XYZ file of C-alpha atoms in Angstrom:
646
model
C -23.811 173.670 157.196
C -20.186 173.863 158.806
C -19.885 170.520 158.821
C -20.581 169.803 155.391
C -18.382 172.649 154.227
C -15.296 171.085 156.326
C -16.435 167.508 154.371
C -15.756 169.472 151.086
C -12.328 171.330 152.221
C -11.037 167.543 153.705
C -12.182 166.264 149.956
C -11.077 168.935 147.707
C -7.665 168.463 150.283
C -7.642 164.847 149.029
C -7.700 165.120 146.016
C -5.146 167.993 145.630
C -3.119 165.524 147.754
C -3.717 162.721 145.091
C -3.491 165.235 141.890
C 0.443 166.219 143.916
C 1.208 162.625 144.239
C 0.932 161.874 140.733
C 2.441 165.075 139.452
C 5.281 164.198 141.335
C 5.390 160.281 140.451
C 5.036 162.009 136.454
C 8.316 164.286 137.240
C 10.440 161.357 138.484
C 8.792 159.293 135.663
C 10.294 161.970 132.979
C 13.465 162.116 134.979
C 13.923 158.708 134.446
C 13.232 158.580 130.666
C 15.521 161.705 130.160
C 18.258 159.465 131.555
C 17.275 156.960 129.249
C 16.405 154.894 132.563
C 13.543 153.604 130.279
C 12.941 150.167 132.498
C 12.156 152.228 136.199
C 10.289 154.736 133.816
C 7.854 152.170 131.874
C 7.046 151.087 135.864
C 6.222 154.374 137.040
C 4.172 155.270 133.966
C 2.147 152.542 134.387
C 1.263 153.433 137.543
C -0.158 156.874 136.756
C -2.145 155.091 133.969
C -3.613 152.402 136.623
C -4.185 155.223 138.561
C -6.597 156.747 136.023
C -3.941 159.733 135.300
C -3.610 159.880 131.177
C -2.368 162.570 128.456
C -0.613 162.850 125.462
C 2.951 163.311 126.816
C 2.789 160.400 129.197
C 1.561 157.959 126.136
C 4.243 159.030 124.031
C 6.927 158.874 126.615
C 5.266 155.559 128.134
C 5.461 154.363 124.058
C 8.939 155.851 123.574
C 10.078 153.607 126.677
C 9.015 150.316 125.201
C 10.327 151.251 121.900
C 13.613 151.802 122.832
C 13.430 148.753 124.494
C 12.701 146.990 121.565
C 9.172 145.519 123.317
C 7.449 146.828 120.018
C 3.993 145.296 121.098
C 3.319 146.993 124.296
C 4.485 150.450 121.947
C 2.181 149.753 119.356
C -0.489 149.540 121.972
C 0.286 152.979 123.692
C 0.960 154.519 120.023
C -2.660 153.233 119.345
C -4.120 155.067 122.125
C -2.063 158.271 121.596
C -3.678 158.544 118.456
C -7.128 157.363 118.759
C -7.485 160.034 122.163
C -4.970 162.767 121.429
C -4.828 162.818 117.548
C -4.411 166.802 117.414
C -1.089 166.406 119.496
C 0.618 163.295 117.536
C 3.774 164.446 116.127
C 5.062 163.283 112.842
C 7.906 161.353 114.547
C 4.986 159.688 116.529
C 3.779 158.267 113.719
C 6.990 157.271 112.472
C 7.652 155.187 115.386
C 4.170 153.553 115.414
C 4.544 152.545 112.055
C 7.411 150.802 112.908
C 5.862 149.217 115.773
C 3.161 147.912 114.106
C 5.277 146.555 110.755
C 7.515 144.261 113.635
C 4.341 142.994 115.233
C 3.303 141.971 110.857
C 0.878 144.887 110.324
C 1.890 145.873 107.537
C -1.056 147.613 106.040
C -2.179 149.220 109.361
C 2.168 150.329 108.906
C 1.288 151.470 105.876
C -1.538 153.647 106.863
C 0.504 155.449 109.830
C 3.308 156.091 107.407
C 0.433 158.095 104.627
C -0.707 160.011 108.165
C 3.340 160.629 108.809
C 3.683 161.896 105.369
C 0.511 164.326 105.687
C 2.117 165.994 108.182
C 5.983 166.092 107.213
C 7.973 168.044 105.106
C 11.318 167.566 103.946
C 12.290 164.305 105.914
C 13.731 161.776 103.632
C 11.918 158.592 105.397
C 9.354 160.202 104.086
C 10.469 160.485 100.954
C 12.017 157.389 100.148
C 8.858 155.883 101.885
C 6.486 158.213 99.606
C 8.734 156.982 95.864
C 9.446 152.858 96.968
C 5.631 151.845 97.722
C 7.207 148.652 96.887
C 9.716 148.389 99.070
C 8.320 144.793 100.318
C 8.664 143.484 96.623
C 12.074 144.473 96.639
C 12.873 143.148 99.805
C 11.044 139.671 98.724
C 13.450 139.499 96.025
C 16.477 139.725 97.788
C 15.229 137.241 100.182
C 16.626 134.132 100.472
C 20.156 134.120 99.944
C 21.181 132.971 103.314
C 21.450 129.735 105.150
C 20.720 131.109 108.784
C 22.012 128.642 111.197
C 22.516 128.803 115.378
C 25.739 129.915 117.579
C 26.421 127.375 119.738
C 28.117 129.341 122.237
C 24.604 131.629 122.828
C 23.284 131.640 126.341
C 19.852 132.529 127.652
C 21.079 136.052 128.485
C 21.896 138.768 125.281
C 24.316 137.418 123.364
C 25.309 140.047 120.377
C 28.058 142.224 118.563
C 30.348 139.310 116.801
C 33.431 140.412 115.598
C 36.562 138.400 113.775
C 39.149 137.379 115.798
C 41.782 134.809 115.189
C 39.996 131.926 114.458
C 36.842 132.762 116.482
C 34.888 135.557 117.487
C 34.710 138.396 120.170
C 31.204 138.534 121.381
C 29.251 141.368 123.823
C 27.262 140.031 126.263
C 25.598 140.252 129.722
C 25.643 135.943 130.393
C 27.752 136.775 134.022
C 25.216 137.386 136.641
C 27.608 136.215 139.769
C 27.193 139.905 140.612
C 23.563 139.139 141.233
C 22.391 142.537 139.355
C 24.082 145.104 142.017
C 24.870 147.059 139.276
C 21.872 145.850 136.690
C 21.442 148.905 133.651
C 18.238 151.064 133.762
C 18.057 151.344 130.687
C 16.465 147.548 130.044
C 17.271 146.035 133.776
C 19.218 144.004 132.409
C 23.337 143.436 133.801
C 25.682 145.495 132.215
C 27.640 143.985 129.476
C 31.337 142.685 129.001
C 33.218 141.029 126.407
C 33.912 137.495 125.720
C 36.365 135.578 123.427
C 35.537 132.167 122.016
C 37.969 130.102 119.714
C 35.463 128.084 118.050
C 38.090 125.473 116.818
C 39.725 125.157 120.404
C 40.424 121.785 122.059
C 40.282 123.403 125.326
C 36.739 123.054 127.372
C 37.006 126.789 128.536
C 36.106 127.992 124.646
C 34.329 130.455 125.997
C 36.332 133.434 128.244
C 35.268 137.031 129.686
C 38.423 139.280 128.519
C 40.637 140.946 131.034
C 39.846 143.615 133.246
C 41.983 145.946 131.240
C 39.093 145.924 128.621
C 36.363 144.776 131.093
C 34.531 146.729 133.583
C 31.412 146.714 135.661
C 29.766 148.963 133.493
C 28.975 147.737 129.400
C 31.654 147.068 126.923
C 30.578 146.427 123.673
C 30.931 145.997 120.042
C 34.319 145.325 119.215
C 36.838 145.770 115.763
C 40.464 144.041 115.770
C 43.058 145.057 112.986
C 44.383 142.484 110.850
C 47.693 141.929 112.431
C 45.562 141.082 115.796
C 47.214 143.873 117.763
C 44.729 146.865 118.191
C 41.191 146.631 119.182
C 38.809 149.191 119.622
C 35.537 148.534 121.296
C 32.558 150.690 122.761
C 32.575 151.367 126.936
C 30.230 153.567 129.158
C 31.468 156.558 130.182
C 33.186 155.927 133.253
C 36.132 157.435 135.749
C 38.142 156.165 138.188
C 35.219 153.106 138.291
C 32.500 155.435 138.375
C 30.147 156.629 135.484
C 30.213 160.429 134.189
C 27.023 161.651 133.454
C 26.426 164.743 131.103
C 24.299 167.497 132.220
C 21.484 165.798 131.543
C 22.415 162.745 133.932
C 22.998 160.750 130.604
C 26.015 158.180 130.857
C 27.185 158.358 127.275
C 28.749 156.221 125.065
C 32.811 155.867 123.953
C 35.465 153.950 121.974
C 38.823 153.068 123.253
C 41.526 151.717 121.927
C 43.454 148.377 123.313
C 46.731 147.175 122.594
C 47.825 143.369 122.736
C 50.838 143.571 124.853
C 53.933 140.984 124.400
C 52.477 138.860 127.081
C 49.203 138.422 125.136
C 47.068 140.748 127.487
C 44.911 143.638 126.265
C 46.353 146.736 127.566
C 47.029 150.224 127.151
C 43.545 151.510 127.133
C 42.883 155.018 126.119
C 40.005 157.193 124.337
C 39.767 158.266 121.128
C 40.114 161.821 120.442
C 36.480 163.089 119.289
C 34.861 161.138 122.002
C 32.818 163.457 124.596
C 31.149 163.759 127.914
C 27.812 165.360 126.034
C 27.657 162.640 123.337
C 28.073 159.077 122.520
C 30.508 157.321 120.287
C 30.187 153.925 119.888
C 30.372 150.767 117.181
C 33.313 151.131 115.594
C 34.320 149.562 112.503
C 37.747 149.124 110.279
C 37.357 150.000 106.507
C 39.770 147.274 104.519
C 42.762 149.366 104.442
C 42.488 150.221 108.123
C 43.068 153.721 107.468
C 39.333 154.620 107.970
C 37.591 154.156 111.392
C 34.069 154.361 110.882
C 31.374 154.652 114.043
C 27.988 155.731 115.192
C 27.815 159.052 116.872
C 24.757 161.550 118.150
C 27.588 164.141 117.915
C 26.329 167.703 116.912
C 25.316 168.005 113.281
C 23.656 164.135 113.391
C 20.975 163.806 110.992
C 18.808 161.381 113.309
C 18.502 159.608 116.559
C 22.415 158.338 115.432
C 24.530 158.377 112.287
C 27.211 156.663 110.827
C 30.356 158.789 110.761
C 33.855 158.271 109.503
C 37.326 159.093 110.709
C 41.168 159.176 109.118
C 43.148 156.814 110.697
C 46.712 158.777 110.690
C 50.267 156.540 110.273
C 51.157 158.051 113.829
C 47.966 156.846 115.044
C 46.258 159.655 115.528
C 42.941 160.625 114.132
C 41.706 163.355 110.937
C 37.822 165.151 111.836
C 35.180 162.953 112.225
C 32.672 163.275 108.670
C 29.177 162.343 108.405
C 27.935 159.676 105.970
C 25.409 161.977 104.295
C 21.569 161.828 103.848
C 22.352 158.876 101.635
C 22.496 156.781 104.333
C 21.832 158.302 107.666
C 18.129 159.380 108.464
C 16.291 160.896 111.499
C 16.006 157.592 112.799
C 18.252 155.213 114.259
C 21.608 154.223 111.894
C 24.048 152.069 113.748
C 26.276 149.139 114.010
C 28.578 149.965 110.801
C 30.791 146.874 109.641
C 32.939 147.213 105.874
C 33.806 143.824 104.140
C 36.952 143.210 102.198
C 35.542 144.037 98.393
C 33.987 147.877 100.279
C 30.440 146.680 101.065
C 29.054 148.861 103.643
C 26.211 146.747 106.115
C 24.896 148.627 108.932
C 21.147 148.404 110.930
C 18.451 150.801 110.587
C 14.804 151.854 111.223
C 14.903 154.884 109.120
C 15.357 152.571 105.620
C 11.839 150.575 104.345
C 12.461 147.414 106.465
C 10.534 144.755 107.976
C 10.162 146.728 111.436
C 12.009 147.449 114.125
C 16.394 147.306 113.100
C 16.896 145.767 109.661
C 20.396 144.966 108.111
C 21.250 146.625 104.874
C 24.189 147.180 102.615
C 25.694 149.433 100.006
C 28.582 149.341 97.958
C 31.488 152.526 99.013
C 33.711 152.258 96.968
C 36.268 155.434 96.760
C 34.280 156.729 99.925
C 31.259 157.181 97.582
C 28.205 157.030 99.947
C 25.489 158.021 97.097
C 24.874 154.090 96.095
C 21.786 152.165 96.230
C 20.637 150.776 99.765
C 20.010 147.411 99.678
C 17.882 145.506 102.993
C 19.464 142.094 102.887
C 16.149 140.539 103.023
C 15.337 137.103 104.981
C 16.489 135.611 106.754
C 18.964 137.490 108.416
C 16.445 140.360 108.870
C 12.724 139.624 110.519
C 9.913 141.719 112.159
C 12.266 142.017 115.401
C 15.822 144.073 115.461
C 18.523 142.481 113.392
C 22.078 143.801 113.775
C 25.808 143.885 114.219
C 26.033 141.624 110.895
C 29.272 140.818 109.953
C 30.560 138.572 106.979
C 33.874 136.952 105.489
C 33.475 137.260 101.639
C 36.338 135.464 101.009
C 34.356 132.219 102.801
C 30.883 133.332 101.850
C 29.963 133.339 105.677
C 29.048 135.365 108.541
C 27.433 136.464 111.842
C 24.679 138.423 113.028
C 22.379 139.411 116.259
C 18.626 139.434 116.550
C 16.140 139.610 119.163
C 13.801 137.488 117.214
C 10.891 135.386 119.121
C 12.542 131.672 118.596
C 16.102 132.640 120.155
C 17.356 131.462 123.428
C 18.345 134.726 124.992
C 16.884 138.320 124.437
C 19.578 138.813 122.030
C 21.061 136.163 120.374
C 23.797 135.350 117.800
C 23.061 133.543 113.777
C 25.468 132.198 111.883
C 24.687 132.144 108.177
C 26.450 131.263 104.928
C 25.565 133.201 102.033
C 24.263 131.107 98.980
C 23.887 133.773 96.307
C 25.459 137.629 96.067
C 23.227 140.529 96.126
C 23.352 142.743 93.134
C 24.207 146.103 93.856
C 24.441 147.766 90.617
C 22.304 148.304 87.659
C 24.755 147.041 84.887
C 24.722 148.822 81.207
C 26.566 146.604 78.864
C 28.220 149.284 76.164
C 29.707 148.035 73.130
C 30.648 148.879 69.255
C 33.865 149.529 67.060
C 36.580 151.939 66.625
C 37.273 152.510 63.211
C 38.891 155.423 60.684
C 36.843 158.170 60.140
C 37.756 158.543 56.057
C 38.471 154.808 55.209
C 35.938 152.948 57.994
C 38.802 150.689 59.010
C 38.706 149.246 62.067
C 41.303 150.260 64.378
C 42.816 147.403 66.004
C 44.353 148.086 69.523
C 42.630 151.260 70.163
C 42.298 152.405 73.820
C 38.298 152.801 75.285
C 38.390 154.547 78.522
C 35.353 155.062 81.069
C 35.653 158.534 82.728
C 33.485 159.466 85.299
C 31.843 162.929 86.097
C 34.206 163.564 88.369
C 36.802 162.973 85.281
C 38.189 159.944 86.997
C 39.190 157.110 84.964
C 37.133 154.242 86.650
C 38.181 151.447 83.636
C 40.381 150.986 80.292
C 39.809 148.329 77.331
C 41.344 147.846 74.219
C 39.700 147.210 70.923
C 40.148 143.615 69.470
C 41.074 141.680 65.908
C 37.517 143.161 65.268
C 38.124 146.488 66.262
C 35.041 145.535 68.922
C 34.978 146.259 72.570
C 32.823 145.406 75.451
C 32.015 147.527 78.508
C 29.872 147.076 81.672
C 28.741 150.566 83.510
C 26.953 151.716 86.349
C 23.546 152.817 84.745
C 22.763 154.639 87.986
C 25.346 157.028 86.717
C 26.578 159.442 84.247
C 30.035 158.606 82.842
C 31.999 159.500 79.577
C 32.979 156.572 77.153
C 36.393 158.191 75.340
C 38.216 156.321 72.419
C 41.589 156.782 71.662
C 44.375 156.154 69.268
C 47.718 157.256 68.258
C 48.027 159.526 65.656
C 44.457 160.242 65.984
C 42.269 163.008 67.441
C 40.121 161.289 70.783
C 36.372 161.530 70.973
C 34.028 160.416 73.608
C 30.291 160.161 74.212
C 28.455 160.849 76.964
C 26.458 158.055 78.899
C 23.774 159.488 81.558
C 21.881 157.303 83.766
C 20.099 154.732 82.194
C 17.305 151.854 82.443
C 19.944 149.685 82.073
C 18.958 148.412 77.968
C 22.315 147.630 76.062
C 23.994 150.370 74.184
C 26.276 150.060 71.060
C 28.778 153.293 70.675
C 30.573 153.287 66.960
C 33.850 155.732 66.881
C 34.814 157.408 63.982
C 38.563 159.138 65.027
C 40.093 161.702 62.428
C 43.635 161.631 61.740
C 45.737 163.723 63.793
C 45.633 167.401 62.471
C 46.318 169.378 65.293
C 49.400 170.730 63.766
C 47.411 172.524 60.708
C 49.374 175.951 61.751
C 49.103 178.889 63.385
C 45.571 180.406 63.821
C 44.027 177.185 63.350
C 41.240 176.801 66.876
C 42.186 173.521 68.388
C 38.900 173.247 70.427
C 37.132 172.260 67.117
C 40.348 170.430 65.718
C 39.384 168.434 68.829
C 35.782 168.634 68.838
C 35.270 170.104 72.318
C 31.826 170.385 73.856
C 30.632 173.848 74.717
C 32.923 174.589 77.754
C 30.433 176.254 80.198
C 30.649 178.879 83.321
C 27.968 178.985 85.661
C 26.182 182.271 85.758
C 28.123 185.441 86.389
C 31.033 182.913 87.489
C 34.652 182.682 85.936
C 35.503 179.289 88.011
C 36.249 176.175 86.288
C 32.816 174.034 86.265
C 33.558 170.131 87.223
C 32.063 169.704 83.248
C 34.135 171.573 81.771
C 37.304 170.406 83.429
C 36.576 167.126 81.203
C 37.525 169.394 77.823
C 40.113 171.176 78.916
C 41.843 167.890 80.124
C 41.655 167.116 76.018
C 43.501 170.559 75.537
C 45.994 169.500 77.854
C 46.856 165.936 76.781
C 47.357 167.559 73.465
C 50.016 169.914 74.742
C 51.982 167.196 76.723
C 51.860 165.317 73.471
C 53.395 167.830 71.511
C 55.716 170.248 73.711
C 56.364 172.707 71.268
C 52.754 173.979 70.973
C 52.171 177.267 72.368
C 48.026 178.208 72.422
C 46.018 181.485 73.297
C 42.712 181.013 75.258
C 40.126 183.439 73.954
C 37.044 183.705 76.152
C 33.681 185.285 74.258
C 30.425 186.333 75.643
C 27.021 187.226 74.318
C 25.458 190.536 74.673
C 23.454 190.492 77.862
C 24.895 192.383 80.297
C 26.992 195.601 79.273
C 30.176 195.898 77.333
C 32.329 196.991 79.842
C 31.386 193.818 82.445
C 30.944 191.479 79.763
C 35.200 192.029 78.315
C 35.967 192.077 82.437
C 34.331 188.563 82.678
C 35.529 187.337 79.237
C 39.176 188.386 80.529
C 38.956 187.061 83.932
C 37.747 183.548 82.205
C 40.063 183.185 79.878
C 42.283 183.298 83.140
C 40.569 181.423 85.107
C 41.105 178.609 81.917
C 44.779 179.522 81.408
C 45.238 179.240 85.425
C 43.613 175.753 85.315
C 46.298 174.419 83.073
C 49.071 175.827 84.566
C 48.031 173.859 87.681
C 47.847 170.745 85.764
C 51.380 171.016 84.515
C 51.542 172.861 81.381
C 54.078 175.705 81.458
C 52.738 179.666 81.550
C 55.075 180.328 79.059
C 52.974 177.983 76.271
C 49.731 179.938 77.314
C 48.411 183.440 76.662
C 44.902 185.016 77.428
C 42.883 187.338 76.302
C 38.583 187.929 76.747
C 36.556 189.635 73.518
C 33.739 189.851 75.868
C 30.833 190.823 73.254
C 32.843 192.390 70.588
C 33.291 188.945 68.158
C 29.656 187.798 67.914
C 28.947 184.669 65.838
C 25.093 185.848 64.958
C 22.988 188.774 64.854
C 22.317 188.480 68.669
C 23.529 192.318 69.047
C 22.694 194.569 72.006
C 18.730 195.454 71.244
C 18.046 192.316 69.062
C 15.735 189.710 70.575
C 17.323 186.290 70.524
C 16.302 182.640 71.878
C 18.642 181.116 74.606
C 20.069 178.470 72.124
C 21.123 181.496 70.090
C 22.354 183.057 72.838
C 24.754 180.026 73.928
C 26.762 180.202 70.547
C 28.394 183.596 70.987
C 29.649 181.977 74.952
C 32.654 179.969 73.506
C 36.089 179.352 74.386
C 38.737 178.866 71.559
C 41.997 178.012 71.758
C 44.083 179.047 69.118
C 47.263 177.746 67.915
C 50.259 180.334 67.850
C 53.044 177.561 67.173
């Protein structure tokens, strides 16, 4: 009996022994993926797993590992298993990430399947979303397929070869093609050698076209996706986060991610290194990018307030050099996935990589028009063959020449990442194009009125485009039918009117204008809002601010006044009869203020403008205090008039 109680305390010893062993290989298994060591990690993992150790946590880290490491296959396998053993504890971004495993390995409908089961079980995240409302996201991709002539680099090398960016008349390329220091200082992150940068002048004479850039820019830790200004005398480019030759790690032993700046001194070196301003120890900023002007830096940051995994950002670029507060892109664009590798082309075409955007799995290129800083567009994916079921990135593209560059890690390369060149053989189309046309003619007589002015005003009241009316009296517009804009005609010695154009399906529109002769000086007493034919101008709810709506009509009020200096108006502000007297003349007042104030910012003198509110005391109808009234009733005692005095 004692002996066989001693066999059970040596077994249950063993075991305990083994159960500690793993437990401990598991902790330095999550240490490593919290450092984003993902390579050391993936081995460890696996041995737990061949060790018969599984769970939830170790499948979806094990997954995580080979997803970040863009080996999508092995993820889609662990995924798999996570799901079909541990359903209950599958998170939505779980899912999310097997779906996009499966879609680069060409599952599409088993893709399509995850992403229902990652819908069930989110709320509020806009892949979902966009997902949920585009089920035919591959139809739209198929259509803007085929527009490119992909073609090879011939400088590539059988290392990772990526990150293209314009310089002189080659390139600046990343890549990790030097081994001579035999991998003493090989990444954990892939175990692959750390990158540096490399200039090739691809119309060189000289056999050396290829060159590593000085050590002023290079290190023995990554450099990385580069942006030169136009005049060839400032790059910035992406570095680990090192000192004094050593990394820094943030508290979570996390080398992070910066940009520096380099200048080209007179001797033709790259020097006088430094970090940007809203880099940090605790987050990475990296990829930088040059709008056209050069006075907008644009990068990818996990900074605090990211919507995802990394967002595209944007930063002033001062005269002095120095730098405004980094903004976020918006939900437009970023998502809680990965956004990244930013580049901006000469006409304002944003193209950046994503797996947060419908693509066709793992990084796909895309592009959207930004013009005025307007990051609301359409997202376009570029289609093949620049993007494929493997990551596609750091695009860039010369419109002027119709060609370009860009990275993938695609099965038929030479490297693990290699550089395309491509020429683009037709344009994508960005915009859904109204064509608005019709006449301008005289209200009493229906002449036309030849040399009339059509403007296109935007919600914003920004005048986007002008035309003037033909022989004919015709004119021809094209608008953006994905938004609302005003289509104004004008005319001396005429009163303007406009129409307003909300978004559309795109059919053609014609617009006839009928303009009355110029009354406005009738005489005194005489309310110029309807002499103009103003819409309704509107106050949000128990508000006396100007509404961005109604700045459009009171912009009519106030070209009328700078075109004839000697008028002098009174606002009058009414309301209707909900609410009581006393608050409803106190919000009258303080809006016919609020109006008067408006103009006097815009340039009109105080001394041409007077005020006064009537609150409920000059109703229109028999909408009294006590009498039961419809809404639309209602809205005609809320007016603004603006009555002539001289």
């Amino acid at each position: 009996m004692k002996h066989k109680v001693k066999f059970i305390i040596v077994l249950l010893l063993f075991f305990n022994g083994l159960t500690n062993a793993q437990e401990r290989l598991i902790q330095k298994g999550n240490e490593k993926f919290e450092s984003y060591s993902f390579s050391p990690a993936i081995d460890i993992y696996k041995k737990v797993l061949d060790k018969g150790y599984v769970s939830a946590d170790l499948l979806r880290k094990l997954g995580n590992s080979y997803y970040y490491n863009a080996d999508y296959k092995d993820a889609a396998d662990i995924y798999g298993q996570m799901v079909a053993d541990y359903s209950v504890e599958v998170t939505a971004e779980d899912y999310f990430k097997y779906a996009q495993s499966l879609k680069t390995i060409g599952e599409y409908d088993n893709s399509n399947l995850i992403m229902d089961k990652f819908i069930e079980i989110t709320k509020g995240d806009g892949r979902a979303n966009v997902f949920d409302e585009d089920r035919n996201f591959m139809a739209e991709i198929e259509e803007n397929s085929g527009r490119y002539n992909l073609g090879p680099f011939e400088y590539n090398s059988p290392y990772s070869d990526f990150a293209p960016s314009f310089y002189k008349e080659g390139l600046i390329f990343s890549s990790d093609r030097d081994t001579g220091n035999f991998a003493k200082y090989r990444h954990t992150w892939n175990a692959k050698d750390f990158l540096d940068l490399y200039e090739v002048n691809v119309d060189s004479s000289s056999l050396e076209k290829v060159k590593k850039l000085g050590e002023n820019v290079n290190t023995r830790y990554h450099e990385s996706t580069s942006v030169i200004t136009n005049d060839g005398k400032t790059m910035y480019f992406t570095r680990n986060n090192s000192e004094k030759k050593r990394t820094v790690k943030d508290d979570k032993g996390i080398v992070r991610l910066k940009v520096l700046r380099a200048v080209l001194t007179e001797e033709g070196i790259w020097g006088e290194v430094e970090e940007l301003p809203f880099n940090s120890d605790s987050y990475s900023v990296a990829n930088p990018a040059l709008s056209p002007d050069e006075k907008t830096l644009y990068f990818v940051s996990d900074m605090p307030g990211s919507l995802g995994e990394s967002d595209l950002y944007m930063v002033t670029v001062n005269e002095d050099r120095s730098f405004g507060t980094p903004q976020n892109l918006g939900p437009n664009i970023n998502t809680e996935a990965r956004e990244t590798f930013p580049y901006i082309t000469s006409e304002e075409i944003l193209y950046f990589s994503s797996d947060g955007h419908p693509g066709l799995g793992g990084l796909d290129v895309f592009a959207t028009k930004i013009k005025r800083q307007d990051f609301t567009g359409k997202i376009l994916n570029v289609g093949k063959p620049i993007n494929s079921n493997s990551d596609d990135f750091t695009f860039i593209f010369n419109e002027e020449l119709r060609t370009g560059y860009v990275a993938s890690n695609r099965e038929e390369g030479m490297g693990y990442d290699d550089i395309y060149s491509f020429t683009e053989t037709r344009p994508l189309v960005f915009d859904c194009l109204q064509k608005v046309s019709g006449t301008v003619r005289d209200k009493i007589s229906n002449e036309v009125l030849v040399g009339a002015t059509v403007k296109v005003i935007d919600e914003n009241n920004e005048e986007l485009l002008s035309v003037i009316t033909d022989s004919d009296g015709s004119y021809n517009l094209e608008l953006d039918c994905n938004k609302g804009n005003f289509v104004r005609a004008l005319m001396e010695g005429y009163v303007p009117f406009e129409e307003y154009i909300g978004v559309s399906d795109g059919k053609p529109k014609i617009i006839d204008f009928y303009l009355e002769r110029d009354n406005i000086t009738a005489g005194f007493g005489d309310d110029l809002a309807k002499l103009l034919q103003l819409s309704t101008i509107y106050f949000d709810f128990d508000k006396y601010n100007i509404r961005e709506d109604s700045e459009v009509e009171i912009e009519k009020v106030i070209a009328a006044m700078e075109k004839y200096p000697s008028l002098r108006i009174k606002v009058n502000a009414h309301t209707d009869s909900r609410g009581t007297d006393t608050y409803n003349l106190w919000l009258s007042n303080k809006r016919a203020e609020s109006t008067v104030n408006y103009m006097i910012k815009k340039g009109i003198s105080k001394d041409r403008l007077i005020s006064e509110g009537f609150g409920e005391t000059k109703l229109l109808n028999e909408c009294s205090d006590g009498v039961k009234c419809s809404a639309s009733k209602h809205d005609v005692n809320r007016r603004s008039e603006f009555i002539i005095l001289e």
